[in-house]
PDB file of C-alpha atoms in Angstrom:
ATOM      1  CA  UNK A  10     -15.203 -19.915  58.381  1.00 89.00           C
ATOM      2  CA  UNK A  11     -14.956 -16.296  57.807  1.00 96.00           C
ATOM      3  CA  UNK A  12     -17.078 -13.524  59.489  1.00 96.00           C
ATOM      4  CA  UNK A  13     -17.272 -10.034  58.425  1.00 96.00           C
ATOM      5  CA  UNK A  14     -19.317  -7.798  61.269  1.00 93.00           C
ATOM      6  CA  UNK A  15     -20.075  -4.068  60.769  1.00 91.00           C
ATOM      7  CA  UNK A  16     -22.693  -2.676  63.195  1.00 90.00           C
ATOM      8  CA  UNK A  17     -25.621  -4.805  62.652  1.00 93.00           C
ATOM      9  CA  UNK A  18     -24.469  -6.723  59.663  1.00 96.00           C
ATOM     10  CA  UNK A  19     -22.930 -10.018  60.199  1.00 97.00           C
ATOM     11  CA  UNK A  20     -21.620 -12.005  56.996  1.00 98.00           C
ATOM     12  CA  UNK A  21     -20.399 -15.529  56.990  1.00 97.00           C
ATOM     13  CA  UNK A  22     -18.048 -17.161  54.204  1.00 98.00           C
ATOM     14  CA  UNK A  23     -17.004 -20.435  53.620  1.00 98.00           C
ATOM     15  CA  UNK A  24     -13.948 -20.624  51.010  1.00 98.00           C
ATOM     16  CA  UNK A  25     -13.723 -24.014  51.128  1.00 97.00           C
ATOM     17  CA  UNK A  26     -17.288 -24.698  50.034  1.00 98.00           C
ATOM     18  CA  UNK A  27     -17.429 -22.914  46.603  1.00 98.00           C
ATOM     19  CA  UNK A  28     -16.494 -19.703  48.080  1.00 98.00           C
ATOM     20  CA  UNK A  29     -19.920 -19.528  49.267  1.00 98.00           C
ATOM     21  CA  UNK A  30     -21.886 -17.068  51.801  1.00 98.00           C
ATOM     22  CA  UNK A  31     -23.248 -19.474  54.710  1.00 98.00           C
ATOM     23  CA  UNK A  32     -24.899 -16.590  56.716  1.00 97.00           C
ATOM     24  CA  UNK A  33     -26.024 -12.934  56.030  1.00 98.00           C
ATOM     25  CA  UNK A  34     -28.209 -11.243  58.947  1.00 98.00           C
ATOM     26  CA  UNK A  35     -29.016  -7.810  59.780  1.00 97.00           C
ATOM     27  CA  UNK A  36     -29.706  -7.006  63.356  1.00 96.00           C
ATOM     28  CA  UNK A  37     -30.075 -11.113  64.192  1.00 95.00           C
ATOM     29  CA  UNK A  38     -32.714 -11.310  61.005  1.00 97.00           C
ATOM     30  CA  UNK A  39     -31.731 -13.507  57.970  1.00 98.00           C
ATOM     31  CA  UNK A  40     -31.333 -11.552  54.971  1.00 98.00           C
ATOM     32  CA  UNK A  41     -30.425 -14.956  53.250  1.00 98.00           C
ATOM     33  CA  UNK A  42     -31.548 -18.474  54.010  1.00 98.00           C
ATOM     34  CA  UNK A  43     -30.426 -19.805  57.214  1.00 96.00           C
ATOM     35  CA  UNK A  44     -27.899 -22.670  56.529  1.00 97.00           C
ATOM     36  CA  UNK A  45     -26.688 -25.540  58.704  1.00 94.00           C
ATOM     37  CA  UNK A  46     -23.685 -24.934  60.513  1.00 91.00           C
ATOM     38  CA  UNK A  47     -20.865 -26.884  59.107  1.00 92.00           C
ATOM     39  CA  UNK A  48     -22.335 -27.800  55.972  1.00 94.00           C
ATOM     40  CA  UNK A  49     -20.067 -28.948  52.979  1.00 96.00           C
ATOM     41  CA  UNK A  50     -22.906 -29.090  50.237  1.00 97.00           C
ATOM     42  CA  UNK A  51     -22.817 -25.851  48.466  1.00 97.00           C
ATOM     43  CA  UNK A  52     -26.513 -26.288  47.252  1.00 96.00           C
ATOM     44  CA  UNK A  53     -27.287 -25.855  50.856  1.00 97.00           C
ATOM     45  CA  UNK A  54     -25.550 -22.363  51.286  1.00 98.00           C
ATOM     46  CA  UNK A  55     -26.905 -18.733  51.014  1.00 98.00           C
ATOM     47  CA  UNK A  56     -25.125 -17.732  48.128  1.00 98.00           C
ATOM     48  CA  UNK A  57     -22.507 -18.917  45.712  1.00 98.00           C
ATOM     49  CA  UNK A  58     -20.684 -17.420  42.433  1.00 98.00           C
ATOM     50  CA  UNK A  59     -21.323 -18.459  39.017  1.00 98.00           C
ATOM     51  CA  UNK A  60     -18.027 -18.531  37.181  1.00 98.00           C
ATOM     52  CA  UNK A  61     -16.782 -18.782  34.235  1.00 98.00           C
ATOM     53  CA  UNK A  62     -20.436 -18.888  32.941  1.00 98.00           C
ATOM     54  CA  UNK A  63     -23.720 -18.552  34.806  1.00 97.00           C
ATOM     55  CA  UNK A  64     -26.536 -21.016  34.705  1.00 96.00           C
ATOM     56  CA  UNK A  65     -26.954 -23.891  31.581  1.00 97.00           C
ATOM     57  CA  UNK A  66     -25.372 -25.127  28.847  1.00 98.00           C
ATOM     58  CA  UNK A  67     -27.287 -27.343  27.189  1.00 97.00           C
ATOM     59  CA  UNK A  68     -25.919 -31.071  27.256  1.00 97.00           C
ATOM     60  CA  UNK A  69     -22.926 -29.341  28.128  1.00 97.00           C
ATOM     61  CA  UNK A  70     -21.840 -28.616  24.953  1.00 97.00           C
ATOM     62  CA  UNK A  71     -21.407 -25.627  22.602  1.00 97.00           C
ATOM     63  CA  UNK A  72     -19.395 -24.468  19.251  1.00 96.00           C
ATOM     64  CA  UNK A  73     -17.030 -21.241  19.723  1.00 96.00           C
ATOM     65  CA  UNK A  74     -14.679 -20.334  16.929  1.00 94.00           C
ATOM     66  CA  UNK A  75     -14.971 -23.429  14.817  1.00 93.00           C
ATOM     67  CA  UNK A  76     -14.261 -25.436  17.939  1.00 95.00           C
ATOM     68  CA  UNK A  77     -16.298 -27.980  19.561  1.00 97.00           C
ATOM     69  CA  UNK A  78     -16.338 -27.625  23.365  1.00 98.00           C
ATOM     70  CA  UNK A  79     -17.938 -30.575  25.729  1.00 98.00           C
ATOM     71  CA  UNK A  80     -17.869 -29.660  29.086  1.00 97.00           C
ATOM     72  CA  UNK A  81     -18.400 -32.676  31.786  1.00 95.00           C
ATOM     73  CA  UNK A  82     -22.209 -32.720  33.229  1.00 95.00           C
ATOM     74  CA  UNK A  83     -21.591 -31.266  36.949  1.00 94.00           C
ATOM     75  CA  UNK A  84     -25.075 -31.757  38.286  1.00 91.00           C
ATOM     76  CA  UNK A  85     -26.265 -35.333  39.213  1.00 89.00           C
ATOM     77  CA  UNK A  86     -28.146 -37.061  36.323  1.00 90.00           C
ATOM     78  CA  UNK A  87     -29.101 -33.478  35.047  1.00 90.00           C
ATOM     79  CA  UNK A  88     -28.695 -33.197  31.247  1.00 94.00           C
ATOM     80  CA  UNK A  89     -26.844 -30.016  31.279  1.00 96.00           C
ATOM     81  CA  UNK A  90     -23.704 -28.489  32.730  1.00 96.00           C
ATOM     82  CA  UNK A  91     -24.148 -25.844  35.397  1.00 96.00           C
ATOM     83  CA  UNK A  92     -22.806 -22.455  37.017  1.00 97.00           C
ATOM     84  CA  UNK A  93     -19.172 -23.003  35.701  1.00 97.00           C
ATOM     85  CA  UNK A  94     -16.392 -24.215  38.217  1.00 98.00           C
ATOM     86  CA  UNK A  95     -16.325 -21.459  41.006  1.00 98.00           C
ATOM     87  CA  UNK A  96     -19.455 -23.189  42.829  1.00 98.00           C
ATOM     88  CA  UNK A  97     -17.718 -26.828  43.452  1.00 97.00           C
ATOM     89  CA  UNK A  98     -14.568 -25.605  44.083  1.00 98.00           C
ATOM     90  CA  UNK A  99     -12.278 -24.354  47.087  1.00 98.00           C
ATOM     91  CA  UNK A 100     -11.245 -20.847  47.151  1.00 98.00           C
ATOM     92  CA  UNK A 101      -7.740 -19.390  48.831  1.00 98.00           C
ATOM     93  CA  UNK A 102      -8.382 -16.528  51.240  1.00 97.00           C
ATOM     94  CA  UNK A 103      -6.545 -13.335  50.532  1.00 94.00           C
ATOM     95  CA  UNK A 104      -6.671 -10.301  52.254  1.00 90.00           C
ATOM     96  CA  UNK A 105      -9.125 -10.127  55.275  1.00 91.00           C
ATOM     97  CA  UNK A 106     -10.295  -6.971  57.483  1.00 92.00           C
ATOM     98  CA  UNK A 107     -13.184  -6.472  59.791  1.00 90.00           C
ATOM     99  CA  UNK A 108     -15.472  -5.431  56.763  1.00 93.00           C
ATOM    100  CA  UNK A 109     -13.484  -6.566  53.637  1.00 96.00           C
ATOM    101  CA  UNK A 110     -12.307 -10.131  52.477  1.00 97.00           C
ATOM    102  CA  UNK A 111     -10.978 -11.294  48.960  1.00 98.00           C
ATOM    103  CA  UNK A 112     -11.235 -14.785  47.757  1.00 98.00           C
ATOM    104  CA  UNK A 113      -9.507 -16.479  44.489  1.00 98.00           C
ATOM    105  CA  UNK A 114      -9.589 -19.203  42.614  1.00 98.00           C
ATOM    106  CA  UNK A 115      -7.396 -20.424  39.616  1.00 98.00           C
ATOM    107  CA  UNK A 116      -8.761 -22.996  37.334  1.00 98.00           C
ATOM    108  CA  UNK A 117      -6.419 -24.204  34.608  1.00 98.00           C
ATOM    109  CA  UNK A 118      -7.516 -25.237  31.032  1.00 97.00           C
ATOM    110  CA  UNK A 119      -9.322 -28.807  30.850  1.00 97.00           C
ATOM    111  CA  UNK A 120     -12.133 -29.806  29.018  1.00 97.00           C
ATOM    112  CA  UNK A 121     -12.803 -25.735  29.564  1.00 98.00           C
ATOM    113  CA  UNK A 122      -9.816 -24.944  27.469  1.00 97.00           C
ATOM    114  CA  UNK A 123      -9.269 -21.609  28.857  1.00 98.00           C
ATOM    115  CA  UNK A 124      -7.109 -21.072  32.163  1.00 98.00           C
ATOM    116  CA  UNK A 125      -8.414 -18.508  34.136  1.00 98.00           C
ATOM    117  CA  UNK A 126      -8.798 -16.570  37.562  1.00 98.00           C
ATOM    118  CA  UNK A 127     -11.519 -15.493  39.576  1.00 98.00           C
ATOM    119  CA  UNK A 128     -11.936 -13.204  42.481  1.00 98.00           C
ATOM    120  CA  UNK A 129     -14.766 -12.108  44.994  1.00 98.00           C
ATOM    121  CA  UNK A 130     -14.617  -9.315  46.967  1.00 98.00           C
ATOM    122  CA  UNK A 131     -16.850  -8.981  49.798  1.00 98.00           C
ATOM    123  CA  UNK A 132     -17.258  -5.647  51.859  1.00 97.00           C
ATOM    124  CA  UNK A 133     -19.724  -4.557  54.546  1.00 97.00           C
ATOM    125  CA  UNK A 134     -21.058  -1.283  55.735  1.00 96.00           C
ATOM    126  CA  UNK A 135     -23.739  -1.188  58.706  1.00 94.00           C
ATOM    127  CA  UNK A 136     -26.673  -2.051  56.571  1.00 96.00           C
ATOM    128  CA  UNK A 137     -24.941  -3.176  53.185  1.00 97.00           C
ATOM    129  CA  UNK A 138     -23.020  -5.906  51.972  1.00 98.00           C
ATOM    130  CA  UNK A 139     -21.615  -5.831  48.093  1.00 98.00           C
ATOM    131  CA  UNK A 140     -20.065  -8.540  46.659  1.00 98.00           C
ATOM    132  CA  UNK A 141     -17.609  -8.486  43.397  1.00 98.00           C
ATOM    133  CA  UNK A 142     -17.058 -11.313  41.172  1.00 98.00           C
ATOM    134  CA  UNK A 143     -14.109 -10.956  38.657  1.00 98.00           C
ATOM    135  CA  UNK A 144     -12.967 -13.254  36.010  1.00 98.00           C
ATOM    136  CA  UNK A 145      -9.307 -12.671  34.029  1.00 98.00           C
ATOM    137  CA  UNK A 146      -8.401 -14.845  31.206  1.00 98.00           C
ATOM    138  CA  UNK A 147      -4.772 -16.539  31.672  1.00 98.00           C
ATOM    139  CA  UNK A 148      -5.659 -18.422  28.022  1.00 98.00           C
ATOM    140  CA  UNK A 149      -3.575 -17.254  24.916  1.00 97.00           C
ATOM    141  CA  UNK A 150      -6.970 -17.174  22.644  1.00 97.00           C
ATOM    142  CA  UNK A 151     -10.367 -15.768  23.422  1.00 98.00           C
ATOM    143  CA  UNK A 152     -12.702 -17.161  25.657  1.00 98.00           C
ATOM    144  CA  UNK A 153     -16.482 -17.037  25.931  1.00 98.00           C
ATOM    145  CA  UNK A 154     -17.871 -16.069  29.244  1.00 98.00           C
ATOM    146  CA  UNK A 155     -20.868 -15.258  31.379  1.00 98.00           C
ATOM    147  CA  UNK A 156     -20.887 -14.123  35.099  1.00 98.00           C
ATOM    148  CA  UNK A 157     -23.764 -14.258  37.737  1.00 98.00           C
ATOM    149  CA  UNK A 158     -24.301 -14.860  41.613  1.00 98.00           C
ATOM    150  CA  UNK A 159     -26.777 -17.172  43.068  1.00 98.00           C
ATOM    151  CA  UNK A 160     -28.460 -15.754  46.578  1.00 98.00           C
ATOM    152  CA  UNK A 161     -31.024 -17.948  48.131  1.00 98.00           C
ATOM    153  CA  UNK A 162     -33.530 -15.703  50.486  1.00 98.00           C
ATOM    154  CA  UNK A 163     -35.615 -16.887  53.054  1.00 98.00           C
ATOM    155  CA  UNK A 164     -39.491 -17.537  52.082  1.00 98.00           C
ATOM    156  CA  UNK A 165     -41.886 -16.057  54.522  1.00 98.00           C
ATOM    157  CA  UNK A 166     -45.403 -16.175  53.920  1.00 98.00           C
ATOM    158  CA  UNK A 167     -45.591 -12.372  52.860  1.00 98.00           C
ATOM    159  CA  UNK A 168     -42.332 -12.547  50.947  1.00 98.00           C
ATOM    160  CA  UNK A 169     -42.286 -10.446  47.383  1.00 98.00           C
ATOM    161  CA  UNK A 170     -40.341  -9.112  44.810  1.00 98.00           C
ATOM    162  CA  UNK A 171     -40.706  -6.268  42.875  1.00 98.00           C
ATOM    163  CA  UNK A 172     -38.501  -5.586  39.737  1.00 98.00           C
ATOM    164  CA  UNK A 173     -38.526  -3.892  36.482  1.00 97.00           C
ATOM    165  CA  UNK A 174     -37.760  -6.447  33.359  1.00 97.00           C
ATOM    166  CA  UNK A 175     -39.280  -6.122  29.877  1.00 96.00           C
ATOM    167  CA  UNK A 176     -39.028  -9.974  28.967  1.00 97.00           C
ATOM    168  CA  UNK A 177     -38.980 -13.346  30.253  1.00 97.00           C
ATOM    169  CA  UNK A 178     -38.174 -16.772  28.316  1.00 97.00           C
ATOM    170  CA  UNK A 179     -40.241 -19.706  28.746  1.00 97.00           C
ATOM    171  CA  UNK A 180     -37.935 -22.860  29.382  1.00 95.00           C
ATOM    172  CA  UNK A 181     -38.167 -26.347  27.975  1.00 94.00           C
ATOM    173  CA  UNK A 182     -38.354 -29.327  30.677  1.00 92.00           C
ATOM    174  CA  UNK A 183     -34.743 -29.427  30.723  1.00 90.00           C
ATOM    175  CA  UNK A 184     -34.905 -25.674  31.972  1.00 92.00           C
ATOM    176  CA  UNK A 185     -33.523 -24.490  28.568  1.00 96.00           C
ATOM    177  CA  UNK A 186     -34.856 -20.988  27.315  1.00 96.00           C
ATOM    178  CA  UNK A 187     -36.960 -21.858  24.485  1.00 96.00           C
ATOM    179  CA  UNK A 188     -39.145 -18.617  23.651  1.00 95.00           C
ATOM    180  CA  UNK A 189     -38.901 -15.163  24.986  1.00 96.00           C
ATOM    181  CA  UNK A 190     -42.937 -13.900  25.986  1.00 97.00           C
ATOM    182  CA  UNK A 191     -44.043 -10.742  27.689  1.00 97.00           C
ATOM    183  CA  UNK A 192     -42.398  -9.920  31.224  1.00 96.00           C
ATOM    184  CA  UNK A 193     -46.041 -11.065  33.036  1.00 95.00           C
ATOM    185  CA  UNK A 194     -46.560 -14.226  31.488  1.00 95.00           C
ATOM    186  CA  UNK A 195     -45.886 -16.331  34.588  1.00 95.00           C
ATOM    187  CA  UNK A 196     -45.136 -13.692  37.298  1.00 97.00           C
ATOM    188  CA  UNK A 197     -45.625 -10.054  37.611  1.00 97.00           C
ATOM    189  CA  UNK A 198     -42.672  -8.546  38.799  1.00 98.00           C
ATOM    190  CA  UNK A 199     -43.495  -5.217  37.840  1.00 96.00           C
ATOM    191  CA  UNK A 200     -46.327  -4.880  40.314  1.00 95.00           C
ATOM    192  CA  UNK A 201     -44.594  -6.828  43.008  1.00 97.00           C
ATOM    193  CA  UNK A 202     -45.060 -10.563  42.829  1.00 98.00           C
ATOM    194  CA  UNK A 203     -46.111 -12.506  46.021  1.00 98.00           C
ATOM    195  CA  UNK A 204     -43.955 -15.584  46.454  1.00 98.00           C
ATOM    196  CA  UNK A 205     -46.733 -17.540  48.199  1.00 97.00           C
ATOM    197  CA  UNK A 206     -48.849 -17.114  44.940  1.00 97.00           C
ATOM    198  CA  UNK A 207     -46.281 -17.757  42.402  1.00 97.00           C
ATOM    199  CA  UNK A 208     -46.321 -21.262  40.067  1.00 97.00           C
ATOM    200  CA  UNK A 209     -42.866 -22.971  40.003  1.00 97.00           C
ATOM    201  CA  UNK A 210     -40.361 -20.604  38.562  1.00 97.00           C
ATOM    202  CA  UNK A 211     -36.766 -21.355  37.135  1.00 97.00           C
ATOM    203  CA  UNK A 212     -36.893 -18.542  34.040  1.00 97.00           C
ATOM    204  CA  UNK A 213     -34.657 -15.419  33.369  1.00 97.00           C
ATOM    205  CA  UNK A 214     -36.147 -11.886  32.952  1.00 98.00           C
ATOM    206  CA  UNK A 215     -34.634  -9.633  30.272  1.00 97.00           C
ATOM    207  CA  UNK A 216     -34.138  -5.955  30.597  1.00 96.00           C
ATOM    208  CA  UNK A 217     -33.687  -5.964  34.304  1.00 96.00           C
ATOM    209  CA  UNK A 218     -33.368  -2.159  35.421  1.00 87.00           C
ATOM    210  CA  UNK A 219     -32.416  -2.416  39.253  1.00 83.00           C
ATOM    211  CA  UNK A 220     -32.680  -2.279  41.729  1.00 96.00           C
ATOM    212  CA  UNK A 221     -35.001  -4.832  42.954  1.00 98.00           C
ATOM    213  CA  UNK A 222     -37.073  -4.686  45.912  1.00 98.00           C
ATOM    214  CA  UNK A 223     -37.559  -7.817  48.394  1.00 98.00           C
ATOM    215  CA  UNK A 224     -39.840  -7.348  51.361  1.00 98.00           C
ATOM    216  CA  UNK A 225     -39.981 -10.067  54.057  1.00 98.00           C
ATOM    217  CA  UNK A 226     -42.951  -8.402  56.484  1.00 98.00           C
ATOM    218  CA  UNK A 227     -42.547 -11.663  59.070  1.00 98.00           C
ATOM    219  CA  UNK A 228     -38.699 -10.707  59.132  1.00 98.00           C
ATOM    220  CA  UNK A 229     -39.610  -6.858  59.220  1.00 98.00           C
ATOM    221  CA  UNK A 230     -36.571  -6.465  56.391  1.00 98.00           C
ATOM    222  CA  UNK A 231     -36.680  -4.476  52.828  1.00 98.00           C
ATOM    223  CA  UNK A 232     -34.136  -5.609  50.752  1.00 98.00           C
ATOM    224  CA  UNK A 233     -32.970  -3.629  47.864  1.00 98.00           C
ATOM    225  CA  UNK A 234     -30.866  -5.833  45.311  1.00 98.00           C
ATOM    226  CA  UNK A 235     -28.597  -4.035  42.733  1.00 98.00           C
ATOM    227  CA  UNK A 236     -26.173  -4.686  40.354  1.00 98.00           C
ATOM    228  CA  UNK A 237     -23.729  -3.654  38.411  1.00 97.00           C
ATOM    229  CA  UNK A 238     -24.675  -2.289  34.625  1.00 96.00           C
ATOM    230  CA  UNK A 239     -23.598  -5.373  32.881  1.00 96.00           C
ATOM    231  CA  UNK A 240     -26.131  -7.443  34.485  1.00 97.00           C
ATOM    232  CA  UNK A 241     -29.216  -7.073  32.664  1.00 96.00           C
ATOM    233  CA  UNK A 242     -30.725 -10.383  33.175  1.00 98.00           C
ATOM    234  CA  UNK A 243     -32.544 -11.099  36.412  1.00 98.00           C
ATOM    235  CA  UNK A 244     -33.071 -14.958  37.084  1.00 98.00           C
ATOM    236  CA  UNK A 245     -36.065 -16.155  39.467  1.00 98.00           C
ATOM    237  CA  UNK A 246     -35.639 -19.480  41.073  1.00 98.00           C
ATOM    238  CA  UNK A 247     -39.235 -20.388  43.123  1.00 98.00           C
ATOM    239  CA  UNK A 248     -39.314 -24.067  43.708  1.00 97.00           C
ATOM    240  CA  UNK A 249     -42.567 -25.452  44.931  1.00 94.00           C
ATOM    241  CA  UNK A 250     -43.069 -26.110  48.610  1.00 93.00           C
ATOM    242  CA  UNK A 251     -39.172 -25.087  49.380  1.00 96.00           C
ATOM    243  CA  UNK A 252     -38.757 -22.475  52.265  1.00 97.00           C
ATOM    244  CA  UNK A 253     -36.542 -20.239  50.018  1.00 98.00           C
ATOM    245  CA  UNK A 254     -36.457 -18.852  46.561  1.00 98.00           C
ATOM    246  CA  UNK A 255     -33.570 -17.167  44.267  1.00 98.00           C
ATOM    247  CA  UNK A 256     -33.161 -13.484  42.718  1.00 98.00           C
ATOM    248  CA  UNK A 257     -30.092 -13.959  40.760  1.00 98.00           C
ATOM    249  CA  UNK A 258     -28.467 -11.325  38.782  1.00 98.00           C
ATOM    250  CA  UNK A 259     -26.264 -12.468  35.834  1.00 98.00           C
ATOM    251  CA  UNK A 260     -24.597 -11.041  32.904  1.00 98.00           C
ATOM    252  CA  UNK A 261     -26.449 -13.518  30.530  1.00 98.00           C
ATOM    253  CA  UNK A 262     -29.365 -15.845  29.862  1.00 98.00           C
ATOM    254  CA  UNK A 263     -29.041 -19.774  30.344  1.00 98.00           C
ATOM    255  CA  UNK A 264     -27.450 -21.585  27.491  1.00 98.00           C
ATOM    256  CA  UNK A 265     -26.148 -17.919  25.815  1.00 98.00           C
ATOM    257  CA  UNK A 266     -23.338 -19.552  23.937  1.00 97.00           C
ATOM    258  CA  UNK A 267     -25.591 -21.663  21.840  1.00 97.00           C
ATOM    259  CA  UNK A 268     -28.060 -18.760  21.266  1.00 96.00           C
ATOM    260  CA  UNK A 269     -28.780 -17.592  18.049  1.00 94.00           C
ATOM    261  CA  UNK A 270     -29.394 -14.054  18.885  1.00 93.00           C
ATOM    262  CA  UNK A 271     -26.843 -11.475  18.806  1.00 92.00           C
ATOM    263  CA  UNK A 272     -24.686 -10.902  22.300  1.00 90.00           C
ATOM    264  CA  UNK A 273     -26.899  -7.959  23.116  1.00 89.00           C
ATOM    265  CA  UNK A 274     -29.759 -10.185  23.368  1.00 95.00           C
ATOM    266  CA  UNK A 275     -28.162 -13.453  24.736  1.00 97.00           C
ATOM    267  CA  UNK A 276     -25.289 -11.505  26.945  1.00 97.00           C
ATOM    268  CA  UNK A 277     -22.805 -13.971  25.460  1.00 96.00           C
ATOM    269  CA  UNK A 278     -19.452 -12.342  25.379  1.00 96.00           C
ATOM    270  CA  UNK A 279     -15.831 -12.916  24.893  1.00 97.00           C
ATOM    271  CA  UNK A 280     -13.063 -12.119  26.794  1.00 98.00           C
ATOM    272  CA  UNK A 281      -9.846 -11.116  25.178  1.00 98.00           C
ATOM    273  CA  UNK A 282      -6.446 -13.175  26.192  1.00 98.00           C
ATOM    274  CA  UNK A 283      -5.231 -11.558  29.622  1.00 97.00           C
ATOM    275  CA  UNK A 284      -8.368  -9.626  29.921  1.00 98.00           C
ATOM    276  CA  UNK A 285     -10.350  -8.993  32.914  1.00 98.00           C
ATOM    277  CA  UNK A 286     -14.021  -8.548  33.663  1.00 98.00           C
ATOM    278  CA  UNK A 287     -16.219  -8.249  36.608  1.00 98.00           C
ATOM    279  CA  UNK A 288     -19.694  -7.593  38.192  1.00 98.00           C
ATOM    280  CA  UNK A 289     -21.316  -6.554  41.394  1.00 98.00           C
ATOM    281  CA  UNK A 290     -24.258  -7.340  43.626  1.00 98.00           C
ATOM    282  CA  UNK A 291     -25.386  -4.949  46.202  1.00 98.00           C
ATOM    283  CA  UNK A 292     -27.849  -6.077  48.987  1.00 98.00           C
ATOM    284  CA  UNK A 293     -28.964  -2.600  51.000  1.00 98.00           C
ATOM    285  CA  UNK A 294     -31.113  -3.746  54.079  1.00 98.00           C
ATOM    286  CA  UNK A 295     -33.451  -1.553  55.965  1.00 96.00           C
ATOM    287  CA  UNK A 296     -36.054  -2.498  58.577  1.00 96.00           C
ATOM    288  CA  UNK A 297     -39.534  -2.168  57.992  1.00 95.00           C
TER     289      UNK A 297
END
């Protein structure tokens, strides 16, 4: 485990477990969910990277430039492929200092027929943490991509999330987007959604104009979640009965590679051979 500490902020990373965050506290208070010491299950961590695609690809298949791509189903008996490769791989440790660390991951061409490299850069100040996720193509042909980060926040009785969005995608039972509806159809992020009053949510919101505000009264924390301009999608995951919820900035909607909409609506983008792209998420924390 690698620890960055700056003032009252402490960030713990586990490179071997999906290049994940396994702890983020501010003056001893959990900003992200508390993780069991020594966990080797990335789904029990506090945040992990989504690369080279974010969220789901229906049935693990899509068509790109006349070619049918078939990916392994990588999430138990779930019928879709999820979140790319980085979250299920070990990352190498690059330069480390008191307030900055670099993690890297290389992926050869396989069922995903494009070789690529990914990099995470974590930077801390006394009350902020910045996570930058980058993707560089090492393929000789264009590669589709999307990026995202998957932070888990502790769920306390007074947890609430406020964000400016303009629409939401309803989903099928397999969590594949089916219909775009008004932003307030399921939950009301515009007015500040009380997590305790939310139904089950695993949906993407469109037109996100950050930052989002996450208030945790019982923890005495007010968190501002912002992201780079290419993250126009805001995915909320609120499972029933869980002690956490997720608020995920992404560059595309789930199943973007299979959507008929233009890239300006789905977020599906293409990376040229040798080119690179990045996204960034920042959490700025203050006490209530």
